[in-house]
XYZ file of C-alpha atoms in Angstrom:
360
model
C 8.112 -44.262 -42.371
C 10.971 -44.957 -44.766
C 14.363 -45.718 -43.404
C 16.126 -42.513 -42.341
C 13.177 -40.185 -42.864
C 12.764 -39.548 -39.149
C 16.426 -38.903 -38.434
C 16.041 -35.113 -38.289
C 13.030 -35.288 -35.945
C 14.708 -37.803 -33.759
C 17.892 -35.730 -33.525
C 15.998 -32.579 -32.597
C 14.164 -34.423 -29.857
C 17.310 -36.013 -28.472
C 19.211 -32.702 -28.590
C 16.423 -30.919 -26.719
C 16.354 -33.625 -24.019
C 20.110 -33.399 -23.701
C 19.923 -29.716 -23.160
C 17.290 -30.105 -20.521
C 19.345 -32.775 -18.746
C 22.819 -31.381 -19.099
C 22.684 -27.670 -19.913
C 25.735 -26.087 -21.519
C 29.147 -27.764 -21.269
C 31.162 -25.906 -18.733
C 34.434 -26.006 -20.874
C 35.098 -26.037 -24.547
C 31.669 -24.816 -25.555
C 31.594 -24.698 -29.368
C 29.524 -21.367 -29.242
C 32.202 -19.797 -26.946
C 34.816 -20.871 -29.462
C 32.878 -19.307 -32.282
C 32.676 -16.105 -30.272
C 36.417 -16.093 -29.786
C 36.949 -16.477 -33.572
C 34.444 -13.740 -34.240
C 36.309 -11.416 -31.781
C 39.633 -11.902 -33.588
C 37.986 -11.302 -37.007
C 36.336 -8.183 -35.708
C 39.776 -6.860 -34.581
C 41.117 -7.480 -38.058
C 38.137 -6.100 -40.003
C 36.583 -3.441 -37.761
C 35.833 -0.047 -39.274
C 32.956 2.336 -38.695
C 31.493 1.169 -41.939
C 28.460 -0.925 -42.891
C 30.285 -2.678 -45.779
C 32.936 -3.975 -43.370
C 30.136 -5.212 -41.158
C 28.525 -7.089 -44.035
C 31.762 -8.824 -44.819
C 32.206 -9.727 -41.188
C 28.705 -11.185 -41.042
C 28.894 -12.999 -44.306
C 32.203 -14.653 -43.557
C 31.162 -15.996 -40.148
C 27.513 -16.988 -40.959
C 28.635 -18.429 -44.265
C 31.362 -20.448 -42.438
C 28.767 -21.847 -39.975
C 26.396 -22.772 -42.801
C 29.248 -24.361 -44.717
C 30.321 -26.434 -41.694
C 26.747 -27.584 -41.271
C 26.484 -28.534 -44.922
C 29.780 -30.569 -44.580
C 28.380 -32.384 -41.635
C 25.104 -33.180 -43.406
C 26.964 -34.539 -46.389
C 29.196 -36.639 -44.213
C 26.182 -38.463 -42.628
C 23.912 -38.584 -45.652
C 22.506 -41.991 -46.245
C 23.506 -43.063 -42.671
C 20.329 -42.527 -40.459
C 21.925 -43.375 -37.074
C 24.867 -41.039 -37.745
C 22.546 -38.288 -38.818
C 20.504 -38.672 -35.692
C 23.694 -38.230 -33.659
C 24.907 -35.283 -35.735
C 21.595 -33.451 -35.398
C 21.326 -34.287 -31.678
C 24.820 -33.044 -30.926
C 24.393 -29.886 -32.960
C 20.971 -29.239 -31.255
C 22.469 -29.675 -27.815
C 25.327 -27.329 -28.678
C 23.138 -24.476 -29.818
C 20.284 -24.608 -27.293
C 20.574 -22.740 -24.008
C 17.263 -23.388 -22.207
C 18.542 -25.264 -19.145
C 21.445 -22.960 -18.580
C 19.072 -19.927 -18.839
C 16.791 -21.462 -16.218
C 19.766 -22.128 -13.928
C 20.920 -18.554 -14.167
C 17.385 -17.256 -13.339
C 17.177 -19.697 -10.376
C 20.542 -18.455 -9.064
C 19.445 -14.819 -9.250
C 16.099 -15.603 -7.506
C 18.043 -17.364 -4.722
C 20.390 -14.437 -4.191
C 17.456 -12.001 -4.126
C 15.668 -14.312 -1.708
C 18.769 -14.180 0.572
C 18.702 -10.373 0.262
C 22.082 -10.430 -1.509
C 21.366 -7.600 -3.860
C 25.007 -7.022 -4.687
C 25.415 -10.615 -5.644
C 22.308 -10.667 -7.710
C 23.502 -7.566 -9.617
C 26.750 -9.351 -10.486
C 24.976 -12.499 -11.482
C 22.400 -10.730 -13.698
C 25.339 -9.604 -15.934
C 25.363 -13.093 -17.280
C 21.965 -12.493 -18.859
C 21.771 -8.797 -19.761
C 23.944 -6.065 -21.145
C 22.207 -3.176 -19.201
C 23.925 -1.529 -16.295
C 22.641 -3.238 -13.130
C 24.330 -0.911 -10.554
C 21.321 1.225 -10.273
C 18.796 -1.521 -9.998
C 16.973 -2.484 -6.833
C 15.737 -6.031 -6.163
C 12.653 -5.675 -8.301
C 14.696 -4.073 -11.067
C 17.115 -7.049 -11.109
C 14.121 -9.442 -11.100
C 12.592 -7.604 -14.090
C 15.879 -7.719 -15.986
C 16.218 -11.490 -15.392
C 12.598 -12.133 -16.320
C 12.913 -10.174 -19.572
C 15.989 -12.155 -20.360
C 14.188 -15.377 -19.697
C 11.498 -14.400 -22.061
C 13.581 -13.136 -24.929
C 16.280 -15.859 -24.565
C 13.680 -18.624 -24.516
C 12.805 -17.507 -28.028
C 16.409 -16.750 -29.161
C 18.181 -19.693 -27.508
C 15.472 -22.437 -27.753
C 12.541 -21.776 -30.029
C 14.404 -20.236 -32.912
C 17.228 -22.797 -33.226
C 14.685 -25.625 -33.031
C 12.638 -23.950 -35.685
C 15.529 -23.475 -38.024
C 16.791 -26.980 -37.332
C 13.430 -28.377 -38.445
C 13.534 -26.257 -41.651
C 17.215 -26.706 -42.624
C 18.858 -29.378 -40.525
C 22.361 -29.032 -39.177
C 23.101 -25.962 -41.364
C 19.994 -24.277 -40.024
C 21.062 -25.033 -36.430
C 24.637 -23.787 -36.788
C 23.822 -20.860 -39.158
C 21.068 -19.523 -36.784
C 23.358 -19.775 -33.744
C 26.032 -17.858 -35.581
C 23.540 -15.096 -36.572
C 22.256 -14.776 -32.956
C 25.694 -14.854 -31.411
C 26.986 -12.108 -33.691
C 23.975 -9.948 -32.946
C 24.740 -10.307 -29.213
C 28.374 -9.217 -29.891
C 27.953 -6.305 -32.274
C 24.251 -5.658 -32.969
C 24.099 -2.526 -30.815
C 23.002 1.007 -31.659
C 25.907 2.612 -29.972
C 28.775 4.677 -31.366
C 31.097 1.726 -32.017
C 28.528 -0.628 -33.609
C 25.826 1.518 -35.211
C 27.316 0.859 -38.644
C 29.595 -2.144 -38.207
C 26.849 -4.055 -36.457
C 24.082 -2.975 -38.743
C 24.107 -6.242 -40.794
C 24.182 -8.401 -37.719
C 21.255 -6.684 -36.234
C 19.159 -6.773 -39.364
C 19.894 -10.414 -40.088
C 19.017 -11.372 -36.525
C 15.744 -9.488 -36.763
C 14.923 -11.418 -39.983
C 15.948 -14.775 -38.663
C 13.839 -14.377 -35.446
C 10.721 -13.013 -37.007
C 8.808 -16.203 -37.314
C 10.267 -17.911 -34.239
C 9.391 -14.894 -32.003
C 5.785 -15.038 -33.059
C 5.731 -18.808 -32.406
C 7.262 -18.138 -28.967
C 4.573 -15.557 -28.318
C 1.821 -17.885 -29.289
C 3.114 -20.777 -27.158
C 3.622 -18.430 -24.162
C 0.037 -17.164 -24.532
C -1.387 -20.755 -24.804
C 0.641 -21.856 -21.760
C -0.684 -18.939 -19.571
C -3.020 -21.107 -17.477
C 0.005 -23.005 -16.230
C 1.234 -19.948 -14.363
C -2.086 -18.479 -13.358
C -2.619 -16.333 -16.452
C -5.195 -16.083 -19.248
C -4.277 -16.605 -22.889
C -6.560 -13.705 -23.911
C -4.543 -11.317 -21.667
C -1.274 -12.409 -23.271
C -2.621 -12.122 -26.822
C -4.072 -8.637 -26.005
C -0.797 -7.300 -24.701
C 1.023 -8.572 -27.790
C -1.526 -6.961 -30.110
C -1.821 -3.573 -28.350
C 1.615 -2.998 -26.810
C 4.336 -4.968 -28.526
C 4.870 -2.168 -31.043
C 6.090 0.099 -28.327
C 9.138 -2.075 -27.799
C 12.226 -1.040 -29.846
C 12.737 -4.640 -31.091
C 10.285 -6.040 -33.683
C 10.656 -9.505 -32.085
C 11.517 -8.775 -28.486
C 8.212 -6.924 -27.951
C 6.185 -9.886 -29.048
C 7.914 -12.315 -26.808
C 8.191 -10.039 -23.751
C 4.652 -8.934 -24.227
C 3.317 -12.530 -24.261
C 5.203 -13.314 -21.120
C 4.063 -10.210 -19.373
C 0.430 -10.911 -20.265
C 0.703 -14.560 -19.257
C 2.385 -13.788 -15.929
C 0.185 -10.687 -15.364
C 3.082 -8.419 -14.687
C 4.478 -5.293 -16.419
C 7.853 -5.492 -18.214
C 9.867 -2.918 -20.005
C 10.543 0.739 -19.065
C 13.814 2.608 -18.979
C 17.158 0.823 -19.031
C 20.725 2.052 -19.165
C 23.031 0.487 -21.711
C 26.745 1.526 -21.770
C 25.832 4.814 -20.153
C 22.922 5.573 -22.583
C 19.362 5.475 -21.201
C 16.815 3.823 -23.486
C 13.027 3.694 -23.269
C 11.979 0.100 -23.907
C 8.149 0.831 -23.631
C 5.853 -0.784 -21.055
C 4.399 -4.276 -21.757
C 1.614 -5.650 -19.583
C -0.986 -4.224 -17.258
C -0.075 -5.924 -13.923
C 2.307 -4.866 -11.216
C 6.121 -4.838 -11.629
C 7.718 -8.279 -11.304
C 9.176 -9.300 -7.964
C 11.858 -12.043 -7.238
C 9.142 -14.528 -6.621
C 7.961 -14.140 -10.236
C 11.124 -15.629 -11.547
C 10.068 -19.147 -10.635
C 6.823 -18.667 -12.542
C 8.715 -17.274 -15.496
C 10.943 -20.379 -15.572
C 7.843 -22.625 -15.564
C 6.369 -20.663 -18.401
C 9.730 -20.813 -20.270
C 9.875 -24.624 -19.878
C 6.324 -24.940 -21.210
C 7.298 -22.764 -24.264
C 10.504 -24.754 -24.786
C 8.631 -28.099 -24.746
C 5.945 -26.787 -27.082
C 8.690 -25.604 -29.552
C 10.243 -29.081 -29.345
C 6.954 -30.769 -30.237
C 6.279 -28.242 -33.089
C 9.772 -28.660 -34.558
C 9.639 -32.476 -34.420
C 6.257 -32.345 -36.075
C 7.545 -29.938 -38.808
C 10.568 -32.202 -39.435
C 8.331 -35.227 -39.681
C 5.795 -33.475 -42.003
C 8.566 -32.316 -44.361
C 10.106 -35.786 -44.468
C 6.876 -37.403 -45.695
C 7.126 -35.670 -49.007
C 10.807 -36.648 -49.706
C 12.149 -40.103 -50.396
C 15.113 -41.024 -48.217
C 18.542 -40.944 -49.927
C 18.796 -44.723 -50.053
C 15.282 -45.229 -51.362
C 15.881 -45.123 -55.105
C 13.033 -45.198 -57.586
C 12.821 -48.488 -59.527
C 14.252 -48.385 -63.000
C 11.658 -48.993 -65.725
C 13.097 -51.127 -68.475
C 12.353 -50.459 -72.148
C 9.303 -52.160 -73.565
C 10.338 -54.370 -76.380
C 8.405 -56.270 -79.152
C 8.671 -60.077 -79.478
C 11.347 -59.599 -82.172
C 14.897 -59.537 -80.729
C 16.224 -56.059 -80.202
C 13.173 -54.429 -81.868
C 11.532 -51.814 -79.542
C 7.768 -51.798 -79.611
C 6.245 -48.946 -81.597
C 6.178 -45.733 -79.572
C 7.925 -47.186 -76.477
C 10.633 -45.122 -74.800
C 13.235 -46.021 -72.224
C 12.465 -44.500 -68.711
C 15.763 -43.431 -67.189
C 16.330 -43.558 -63.434
C 16.865 -40.166 -61.869
C 20.344 -38.658 -62.051
C 22.328 -38.776 -58.770
C 21.672 -35.113 -57.918
C 18.000 -35.490 -58.730
C 17.210 -38.134 -56.028
C 15.241 -36.840 -53.065
C 17.229 -36.503 -49.871
C 15.689 -36.072 -46.438
C 16.832 -32.708 -45.299
C 15.860 -30.618 -42.393
C 16.187 -27.020 -41.535
C 20.000 -20.283 -32.906
C 22.935 -17.107 -29.386
């Protein structure tokens, strides 16, 4: 492998390992800072208008992509620095370990019969109103969040990191964060959040299906059958209001042999999410199984993204691997080119291949 060609793959792997070991930083999280900036821009731009929402989305996602491009340029031709830049960016945008910790905390509270505490804690994962939920309802809410956020906060950023490097990592996380902030079908955001919701659906289309396939394949690890998971996705995922959420939640429901979905209340409005699966409703004890399945999906996504990054790098020469310059062919006579010979110029600077790579 040429020098620097594996920098993207190595950075993605190290970033995933860092997330598994450390989770999110407790203070000064860059995604939280982005959310604060987005909130201020929303206050300045908000109107019940799709055009304003498009401007809001373009400014923030464009800014994240631009920052990623600047970082990529700053470390171009420096493999060690690029590994560090990709690893740091990957760690910043992933949320797998923190998601698992929240689910574990909710399971512990439910196990201690602290329903009030579990209702408060589940607010960290879902936007539905938990006050009317019983213990099994809280467990279902947490499990559905584990499923969907494993795709949104782990699989999708890794995928886009493999496809587009640091810009892909930062750009995807901006898209997903804005959808979580304004991508709702309520009175305030139905128009202003339209662009955020649509772009998030597009960015997650492929990663959601990769997540669903990985969850189905990992079903035996949690006592399930891949055929059941694929069957639920094929037959029931279309009942879910999200084109991507139904695929992921359906795969988890089939793999875990539980039923997810149903009616939820969001900001006082009841919404039918459809039913996914053929088993019983999940209980608090199913959260541990869901976390094991999520970890398997996360590890599988890391392997796939590293493989994708390596495969893409094979077809591109590294930035510092210049093609040799072919000198003009000359006849024995001094300064007389041989008949029909032409000078072969080296590639222009912007024509040299550069190893490039590619969510919440």
